[in-house]
Coordinates of C-alpha atoms (C1' of nucleotides) in Angstrom, one line a residue:
Chain A
M3 CA 16.5 -3.4 6.5
N4 CA 19.2 -1.5 4.7
L5 CA 18.0 -0.1 1.4
P6 CA 17.8 3.2 -0.4
P7 CA 14.9 5.0 1.2
L8 CA 12.9 5.1 -2.0
V9 CA 13.3 1.4 -2.5
Q10 CA 12.4 0.7 1.1
S11 CA 9.0 2.5 0.8
F12 CA 8.2 0.4 -2.2
V13 CA 9.3 -2.8 -0.6
L14 CA 7.3 -2.1 2.6
H15 CA 4.2 -1.2 0.7
F16 CA 4.3 -4.4 -1.3
G17 CA 4.8 -6.3 1.9
E18 CA 1.6 -4.8 3.2
M19 CA -0.2 -5.5 0.0
G20 CA 1.1 -9.0 0.0
S21 CA -0.7 -9.9 3.2
R22 CA -3.9 -8.4 1.8
W23 CA -3.7 -10.9 -1.0
G24 CA -3.0 -14.5 -0.1
I25 CA 0.7 -13.9 -0.5
N26 CA 2.5 -13.2 2.7
R27 CA 4.5 -10.2 3.7
T28 CA 8.0 -11.5 3.0
V29 CA 7.0 -12.9 -0.3
G30 CA 5.7 -9.5 -1.3
Q31 CA 8.8 -7.7 -0.1
I32 CA 11.1 -10.1 -2.0
Y33 CA 9.2 -9.6 -5.1
A34 CA 9.2 -5.9 -4.8
L35 CA 12.9 -5.9 -4.2
L36 CA 13.7 -8.0 -7.2
F37 CA 11.4 -5.9 -9.3
V38 CA 13.3 -2.7 -8.7
S39 CA 16.8 -4.2 -8.6
P40 CA 19.0 -3.4 -11.7
A41 CA 20.7 -6.8 -11.5
P42 CA 19.6 -10.3 -10.4
L43 CA 20.1 -10.9 -6.7
C44 CA 21.2 -14.1 -4.9
A45 CA 19.4 -15.4 -1.8
E46 CA 22.1 -14.1 0.6
E47 CA 21.7 -10.6 -0.8
I48 CA 18.0 -10.7 -0.4
A49 CA 18.3 -11.9 3.2
D50 CA 20.7 -9.1 4.0
S51 CA 18.7 -6.4 2.3
L52 CA 15.5 -7.3 4.0
S53 CA 17.0 -8.5 7.3
I54 CA 15.3 -11.9 7.2
S55 CA 16.7 -15.3 7.7
R56 CA 18.3 -17.2 4.9
S57 CA 15.8 -20.0 5.2
N58 CA 12.9 -17.7 5.0
V59 CA 14.3 -16.4 1.7
S60 CA 14.6 -19.9 0.5
M61 CA 11.0 -20.8 1.2
S62 CA 9.7 -17.5 -0.2
L63 CA 11.6 -17.8 -3.4
R64 CA 10.1 -21.3 -3.8
E65 CA 6.7 -19.7 -3.4
L66 CA 7.5 -17.1 -6.0
Q67 CA 8.7 -19.7 -8.4
A68 CA 5.5 -21.7 -8.0
W69 CA 3.8 -18.5 -9.1
N70 CA 6.1 -18.2 -12.1
L71 CA 6.9 -14.7 -11.0
V72 CA 10.7 -14.9 -10.8
L73 CA 13.4 -15.8 -13.3
L74 CA 16.5 -17.7 -12.4
K75 CA 19.8 -16.5 -13.7
H76 CA 23.4 -17.7 -13.5
K77 CA 26.7 -16.1 -13.6
P78 CA 29.7 -17.9 -15.1
D79 CA 31.9 -19.5 -12.5
D80 CA 29.4 -18.9 -9.7
R81 CA 27.1 -21.7 -8.7
R82 CA 24.7 -19.6 -6.7
D83 CA 21.2 -18.9 -8.1
F84 CA 20.4 -15.3 -9.0
F85 CA 16.8 -14.1 -9.2
T86 CA 15.0 -11.4 -11.2
T87 CA 11.5 -10.6 -12.4
P88 CA 10.6 -10.3 -16.1
D89 CA 11.3 -6.9 -17.6
D90 CA 8.0 -6.5 -19.3
V91 CA 5.2 -5.4 -16.9
W92 CA 2.6 -6.7 -19.3
Q93 CA 4.1 -10.1 -19.1
I94 CA 4.0 -9.9 -15.3
L95 CA 0.3 -9.0 -15.5
R96 CA -0.4 -11.9 -17.7
T97 CA 1.4 -14.3 -15.4
L98 CA -0.5 -13.0 -12.4
A99 CA -3.8 -13.3 -14.2
E100 CA -3.1 -16.8 -15.3
E101 CA -2.0 -18.0 -11.9
R102 CA -4.9 -16.4 -10.1
K103 CA -7.2 -18.0 -12.5
K104 CA -5.6 -21.3 -12.0
R105 CA -5.8 -21.1 -8.2
E106 CA -9.0 -19.3 -7.6
V107 CA -11.3 -19.3 -10.6
D108 CA -10.9 -22.8 -11.9
P109 CA -11.4 -24.5 -8.6
T110 CA -14.5 -22.4 -8.0
L111 CA -15.9 -23.3 -11.4
S112 CA -15.3 -26.9 -10.7
V113 CA -17.0 -26.9 -7.3
L114 CA -20.0 -25.0 -8.8
R115 CA -20.3 -27.5 -11.7
E116 CA -20.0 -30.4 -9.2
I117 CA -22.8 -29.0 -7.1
L118 CA -25.0 -28.1 -10.1
M119 CA -24.9 -31.8 -11.3
Q120 CA -26.5 -32.9 -8.1
R121 CA -30.2 -33.4 -7.6
P122 CA -31.7 -30.8 -5.2
A123 CA -33.4 -32.6 -2.3
S124 CA -35.5 -29.6 -1.1
D125 CA -36.8 -26.2 -2.1
A126 CA -33.9 -24.6 -0.2
E127 CA -31.4 -26.6 -2.3
R128 CA -33.3 -25.9 -5.5
Y129 CA -33.1 -22.2 -4.8
A130 CA -29.4 -22.4 -3.9
Q131 CA -28.7 -24.1 -7.1
E132 CA -30.4 -21.3 -9.1
R133 CA -28.2 -18.8 -7.4
M134 CA -25.1 -20.9 -8.0
S135 CA -26.1 -21.3 -11.6
D136 CA -26.2 -17.5 -11.9
M137 CA -22.7 -17.2 -10.4
H138 CA -21.5 -20.0 -12.6
T139 CA -22.8 -18.3 -15.8
L140 CA -21.2 -15.0 -14.8
I141 CA -17.8 -16.5 -14.1
E142 CA -17.9 -18.5 -17.3
Q143 CA -18.6 -15.4 -19.3
L144 CA -15.7 -13.6 -17.7
T145 CA -13.4 -16.6 -18.2
H146 CA -14.2 -16.9 -21.8
W147 CA -13.6 -13.2 -22.3
Y148 CA -10.2 -13.6 -20.6
E149 CA -9.2 -16.7 -22.5
D150 CA -10.0 -14.7 -25.6
V151 CA -8.2 -11.4 -25.0
K152 CA -5.2 -13.0 -23.4
Q153 CA -4.2 -14.3 -26.9
L154 CA -3.9 -10.7 -28.2
E155 CA -0.5 -9.2 -28.6
T156 CA 0.3 -6.6 -26.0
E157 CA 0.2 -3.9 -28.6
R158 CA -3.4 -4.7 -29.5
L159 CA -4.4 -5.2 -26.0
A160 CA -3.1 -1.8 -25.1
T161 CA -5.1 -0.3 -27.9
L162 CA -8.2 -2.0 -26.8
L163 CA -7.7 -0.8 -23.2
S164 CA -7.2 2.8 -24.2
L165 CA -10.4 2.6 -26.3
G166 CA -12.3 1.6 -23.2
A167 CA -16.0 2.0 -23.4
K168 CA -15.6 3.7 -26.8
V169 CA -15.8 0.3 -28.4
T170 CA -19.5 0.3 -27.9
K171 CA -19.7 3.4 -30.2
L172 CA -18.0 1.2 -32.8
L173 CA -20.5 -1.5 -32.2
E174 CA -23.3 0.8 -32.8
A175 CA -21.6 2.1 -35.9
K176 CA -21.1 -1.4 -37.2
D177 CA -24.8 -2.2 -36.5
R178 CA -25.8 0.7 -38.7
V179 CA -23.4 -0.2 -41.5
V180 CA -24.5 -3.8 -41.4
S181 CA -28.2 -3.0 -41.4
L182 CA -27.6 -1.0 -44.6
G183 CA -26.3 -4.0 -46.4
R184 CA -28.4 -6.7 -45.0
S185 CA -32.1 -7.0 -44.2
R186 CA -33.1 -6.3 -40.6
R187 CA -30.8 -8.0 -38.1
P188 CA -31.0 -5.9 -34.8
N189 CA -28.0 -7.1 -32.8
P190 CA -25.5 -9.3 -34.6
A191 CA -23.1 -9.0 -31.7
N192 CA -25.2 -11.0 -29.4
K193 CA -24.2 -14.4 -30.8
S194 CA -21.4 -16.0 -28.8
Chain B
M22 CA -22.7 -26.9 10.8
N23 CA -26.2 -28.0 9.9
L24 CA -27.0 -27.2 6.3
P25 CA -28.3 -29.0 3.2
P26 CA -25.3 -30.9 1.9
L27 CA -25.2 -29.0 -1.4
V28 CA -25.2 -25.7 0.4
Q29 CA -22.6 -26.9 2.8
S30 CA -20.1 -27.7 0.0
F31 CA -20.6 -24.2 -1.4
V32 CA -20.2 -22.5 2.0
L33 CA -17.1 -24.5 2.8
H34 CA -15.5 -23.7 -0.6
F35 CA -16.1 -20.0 -0.1
G36 CA -14.6 -20.3 3.3
E37 CA -11.4 -21.7 1.8
M38 CA -11.4 -19.1 -0.9
G39 CA -12.0 -16.4 1.6
S40 CA -8.7 -17.1 3.3
R41 CA -6.9 -17.1 0.0
W42 CA -8.1 -13.5 -0.5
G43 CA -7.7 -11.0 2.4
I44 CA -11.2 -12.0 3.6
N45 CA -11.2 -14.5 6.4
R46 CA -12.8 -17.9 6.4
T47 CA -15.9 -17.0 8.5
V48 CA -16.6 -13.9 6.4
G49 CA -16.4 -16.0 3.3
Q50 CA -18.8 -18.6 4.7
I51 CA -21.3 -16.1 5.9
Y52 CA -21.3 -14.4 2.5
A53 CA -21.8 -17.7 0.7
L54 CA -24.6 -18.6 3.0
L55 CA -26.4 -15.4 2.5
F56 CA -25.9 -15.6 -1.2
V57 CA -27.8 -18.9 -1.5
S58 CA -30.4 -18.3 1.1
P59 CA -33.9 -17.7 -0.3
A60 CA -34.8 -15.2 2.4
P61 CA -32.8 -12.8 4.5
L62 CA -31.2 -14.3 7.7
C63 CA -30.7 -12.8 11.1
A64 CA -27.4 -13.0 13.0
E65 CA -28.7 -15.8 15.2
E66 CA -29.6 -18.0 12.3
I67 CA -26.2 -17.5 10.7
A68 CA -24.5 -18.4 13.9
D69 CA -26.5 -21.5 14.2
S70 CA -26.2 -22.6 10.6
L71 CA -22.4 -22.2 10.6
S72 CA -21.9 -23.2 14.3
I73 CA -19.9 -20.2 15.2
S74 CA -20.3 -17.7 18.0
R75 CA -22.8 -14.9 17.9
S76 CA -20.0 -12.3 18.4
N77 CA -18.1 -13.7 15.5
V78 CA -21.1 -13.3 13.3
S79 CA -21.5 -9.7 14.5
M80 CA -17.9 -8.8 13.6
S81 CA -18.0 -10.6 10.3
L82 CA -21.2 -8.9 9.2
R83 CA -19.6 -5.6 10.1
E84 CA -16.8 -6.6 7.8
L85 CA -19.1 -7.5 5.0
Q86 CA -21.0 -4.2 5.4
A87 CA -17.7 -2.3 5.1
W88 CA -17.3 -4.1 1.8
N89 CA -20.9 -3.1 0.8
L90 CA -21.5 -6.8 0.1
V91 CA -24.6 -7.3 2.2
L92 CA -28.0 -5.6 2.4
L93 CA -29.9 -5.0 5.5
K94 CA -33.6 -5.9 5.7
H95 CA -36.3 -5.6 8.3
K96 CA -39.5 -7.4 9.0
P97 CA -42.5 -5.6 10.4
D98 CA -42.8 -6.0 14.2
D99 CA -39.3 -7.5 14.5
R100 CA -36.4 -5.4 15.5
R101 CA -33.8 -7.8 14.5
D102 CA -31.6 -7.1 11.5
F103 CA -31.9 -9.4 8.6
F104 CA -29.2 -9.8 6.0
T105 CA -29.0 -10.7 2.3
T106 CA -26.9 -10.1 -0.8
P107 CA -28.0 -8.3 -3.9
D108 CA -29.8 -10.4 -6.4
D109 CA -27.9 -9.3 -9.4
V110 CA -24.6 -11.1 -9.7
W111 CA -23.4 -8.3 -12.0
Q112 CA -24.0 -5.8 -9.3
I113 CA -22.0 -7.9 -6.9
L114 CA -19.2 -8.1 -9.4
R115 CA -19.2 -4.3 -9.7
T116 CA -19.1 -3.8 -5.9
L117 CA -16.3 -6.2 -5.6
A118 CA -14.3 -4.5 -8.3
E119 CA -14.9 -1.1 -6.8
E120 CA -13.9 -2.1 -3.3
R121 CA -10.8 -3.9 -4.3
K122 CA -9.8 -0.9 -6.4
K123 CA -10.3 1.3 -3.4
R124 CA -8.3 -0.9 -1.0
E125 CA -5.6 -2.2 -3.2
V126 CA -5.1 -0.2 -6.4
D127 CA -5.6 3.3 -5.2
P128 CA -3.2 3.1 -2.3
T129 CA -0.6 1.5 -4.5
L130 CA -1.0 4.2 -7.1
S131 CA -0.6 6.8 -4.5
V132 CA 2.5 5.2 -3.0
L133 CA 4.0 5.0 -6.5
R134 CA 3.3 8.6 -7.3
E135 CA 4.7 9.7 -4.0
I136 CA 8.0 7.8 -4.7
L137 CA 8.2 9.0 -8.2
M138 CA 8.0 12.6 -7.0
Q139 CA 11.2 12.2 -5.1
R140 CA 14.7 12.9 -6.4
P141 CA 16.8 9.7 -6.9
A142 CA 19.9 9.9 -4.8
S143 CA 21.8 7.1 -6.6
D144 CA 21.9 5.0 -9.7
A145 CA 20.1 2.3 -7.9
E146 CA 17.3 4.7 -7.0
R147 CA 17.2 6.0 -10.5
Y148 CA 16.7 2.5 -11.9
A149 CA 14.1 1.7 -9.3
Q150 CA 12.1 4.7 -10.2
E151 CA 12.1 3.7 -13.9
R152 CA 10.7 0.3 -12.9
M153 CA 8.1 1.9 -10.7
S154 CA 7.2 4.3 -13.4
D155 CA 6.5 1.3 -15.8
M156 CA 4.3 -0.2 -13.2
H157 CA 2.5 3.1 -12.5
T158 CA 1.8 3.5 -16.2
L159 CA 0.4 0.0 -16.5
I160 CA -1.9 0.4 -13.5
E161 CA -3.1 3.7 -14.7
Q162 CA -4.0 2.3 -18.1
L163 CA -5.9 -0.5 -16.4
T164 CA -7.6 1.9 -14.1
H165 CA -8.7 4.2 -16.8
W166 CA -10.1 1.3 -18.8
Y167 CA -12.0 0.2 -15.7
E168 CA -13.4 3.6 -14.9
D169 CA -14.6 3.8 -18.4
V170 CA -16.3 0.4 -18.8
K171 CA -17.8 0.4 -15.4
Q172 CA -20.2 3.1 -16.6
L173 CA -21.7 0.8 -19.2
E174 CA -25.1 -0.7 -18.6
T175 CA -24.8 -4.4 -17.8
E176 CA -26.5 -5.3 -21.1
R177 CA -23.7 -3.6 -23.1
L178 CA -21.0 -4.9 -20.8
A179 CA -22.2 -8.4 -21.4
T180 CA -22.2 -7.8 -25.2
L181 CA -18.7 -6.5 -25.0
L182 CA -17.6 -9.5 -23.0
S183 CA -19.1 -12.0 -25.4
L184 CA -17.3 -10.3 -28.3
G185 CA -14.0 -10.7 -26.6
A186 CA -11.0 -10.4 -28.8
K187 CA -13.3 -10.1 -31.8
V188 CA -13.5 -6.4 -31.2
T189 CA -10.1 -6.1 -32.8
K190 CA -11.6 -7.4 -36.0
L191 CA -14.1 -4.6 -35.8
L192 CA -11.3 -2.1 -35.2
E193 CA -9.6 -3.4 -38.4
A194 CA -12.8 -3.2 -40.3
K195 CA -13.4 0.3 -39.0
D196 CA -9.9 1.3 -40.1
R197 CA -10.6 0.1 -43.6
V198 CA -13.9 1.9 -43.8
V199 CA -12.5 5.1 -42.4
S200 CA -9.6 5.0 -44.8
L201 CA -12.0 4.8 -47.7
G202 CA -13.8 7.9 -46.7
R203 CA -10.9 10.1 -45.4
S204 CA -7.5 10.7 -46.8
R205 CA -4.8 8.4 -45.2
R206 CA -5.0 8.1 -41.4
P207 CA -3.4 4.8 -40.5
N208 CA -4.6 4.1 -36.9
P209 CA -7.3 6.4 -35.6
A210 CA -7.8 4.1 -32.6
N211 CA -4.5 5.0 -31.1
K212 CA -5.5 8.3 -29.7
S213 CA -6.4 8.2 -26.1
Chain C
dC7 C1' 35.5 -39.7 -1.7
dA8 C1' 36.5 -36.1 1.9
dG9 C1' 35.8 -31.2 1.9
dT10 C1' 33.3 -27.0 1.0
dG11 C1' 29.8 -23.9 0.0
dA12 C1' 25.1 -23.2 -1.5
dT13 C1' 20.5 -24.5 -0.6
dT14 C1' 16.6 -26.9 1.5
dT15 C1' 14.1 -28.9 5.1
dC16 C1' 11.8 -29.0 9.3
dA17 C1' 10.6 -28.8 14.3
dG18 C1' 9.4 -25.7 17.2
dA19 C1' 9.4 -20.4 18.6
dA20 C1' 7.3 -16.1 17.6
dA21 C1' 4.0 -13.4 15.7
dT22 C1' -0.4 -12.7 13.9
dT23 C1' -5.1 -13.5 13.1
dT24 C1' -9.4 -15.4 14.4
dC25 C1' -12.7 -16.6 17.6
dT26 C1' -15.2 -16.8 22.0
dG27 C1' -17.8 -15.7 26.2
dA28 C1' -18.7 -12.3 29.4
dA29 C1' -19.8 -7.7 30.0
dA30 C1' -21.4 -3.4 28.1
dT31 C1' -24.4 -0.9 25.1
dT32 C1' -28.4 0.2 22.4
dA33 C1' -33.1 0.6 21.6
dC34 C1' -37.2 -0.3 22.5
dT35 C1' -41.7 -1.3 25.7
dG36 C1' -44.9 -1.5 29.4
Chain D
dC1 C1' -37.4 4.2 34.1
dA2 C1' -37.0 -0.8 35.1
dG3 C1' -37.0 -4.7 32.1
dT4 C1' -35.9 -7.2 28.0
dA5 C1' -34.2 -8.5 23.6
dA6 C1' -30.8 -7.6 20.1
dT7 C1' -26.3 -6.2 19.2
dT8 C1' -21.6 -4.8 19.9
dT9 C1' -17.3 -4.6 22.2
dC10 C1' -13.2 -6.4 23.9
dA11 C1' -9.8 -9.1 26.7
dG12 C1' -7.8 -13.0 26.3
dA13 C1' -7.9 -18.1 24.5
dA14 C1' -7.3 -20.8 20.5
dA15 C1' -5.8 -21.6 16.0
dT16 C1' -3.1 -20.5 12.2
dT17 C1' 0.7 -18.6 9.8
dT18 C1' 5.2 -17.1 9.5
dC19 C1' 9.9 -17.3 10.6
dT20 C1' 14.2 -19.1 12.4
dG21 C1' 18.3 -21.8 13.5
dA22 C1' 20.1 -26.2 13.3
dA23 C1' 20.7 -30.1 10.8
dA24 C1' 20.4 -32.5 6.4
dT25 C1' 21.0 -32.5 1.5
dC26 C1' 22.9 -31.4 -2.8
dA27 C1' 26.4 -30.4 -6.2
dC28 C1' 30.5 -29.7 -7.1
dT29 C1' 36.1 -30.0 -6.7
dG30 C1' 40.6 -31.3 -5.6

DNA sequence: CAGTGATTTCAGAAATTTCTGAAATTACTG
DNA sequence: CAGTAATTTCAGAAATTTCTGAAATCACTG
């Protein structure tokens, strides 16, 4: 591996992290490399920089494309493919969230729903279903929240983030304001 | 594997999912089994239910304990250990979030900070640092938000979730109200 | 349509991870 | 403190994943 030392640390760390997620080491490294490269790279350059085989690069890029994590660029009069990542880190975050949801959350929800449809044949099964139902409810709540906030422009999302838990203060304030105007209505926020 | 069919589907799915995260298949299966079991199980029972070796169970339980995902129980006059998961799915979610942060986010932040301290020795390194700085900023924002909302009681957290993007409506409303009272102050929410 | 360079595919090699059974350890008990 | 049951450890077997080099495919070009 023949990279500026500072880039190399980054690439190696993402390799490690890659294996801790489902992504493998090489895929993580390639992504990291593309992320910090000022210009798009072609497969050959990636293979050289990371000292891995050309075919490994090919397969790993395919994987990254399946995750929508890389962009394909072309230079005039050059028929090689060049690869980059999106510039906007928020966009990257959105893509990651979306893909992980698609691969992990959605299938889980569908398995849970499937099981919850079935008729329990014993007490053990009845209890198991209750537990799964709790899990299903929680995941659905999280998913709905996600589907909702992902629509927000980045600007607003960032504002919301920086507010953090302080939004609850706002909620309380709103409750008070609303109770002034209307007749008793303890917690209007509870409706879905 | 000798389990009620409905439990078996669940266990198998979590096994699959396990491998997609860093967690391995057996660990995922054991967790799923404990999650839907009405009473705590001992290692032997787990090994039998999942048809895996006793030693594998031992190592996997150790792993789950390192993640704080299982509880140890004891029966009077029985010196075996019995295992369960917490009842509250919100609590489980909190633990998961906390552990993943500890293992994935924190180390990444610290690598990024480390690199950003260094002096770039070339244009390539300078550019790489800019990119890493963007990433660092984003992760810090997310982390701060997380540290903030994780303090909330579950009740409030759930309310916040169910509100979703509608909080921004509230923000706008607040802006209007505040502008009525005070002299011009366009976006008070922006301060960190 | 032969020639060339880029890319992909894929069988098997290499590396890594997971799992097991046997042995060791721990923690009691009579 | 010998005996016993539960548990852990760990070397190597088994399974899985990752990676490579050689061959095939693709997309042009003269």
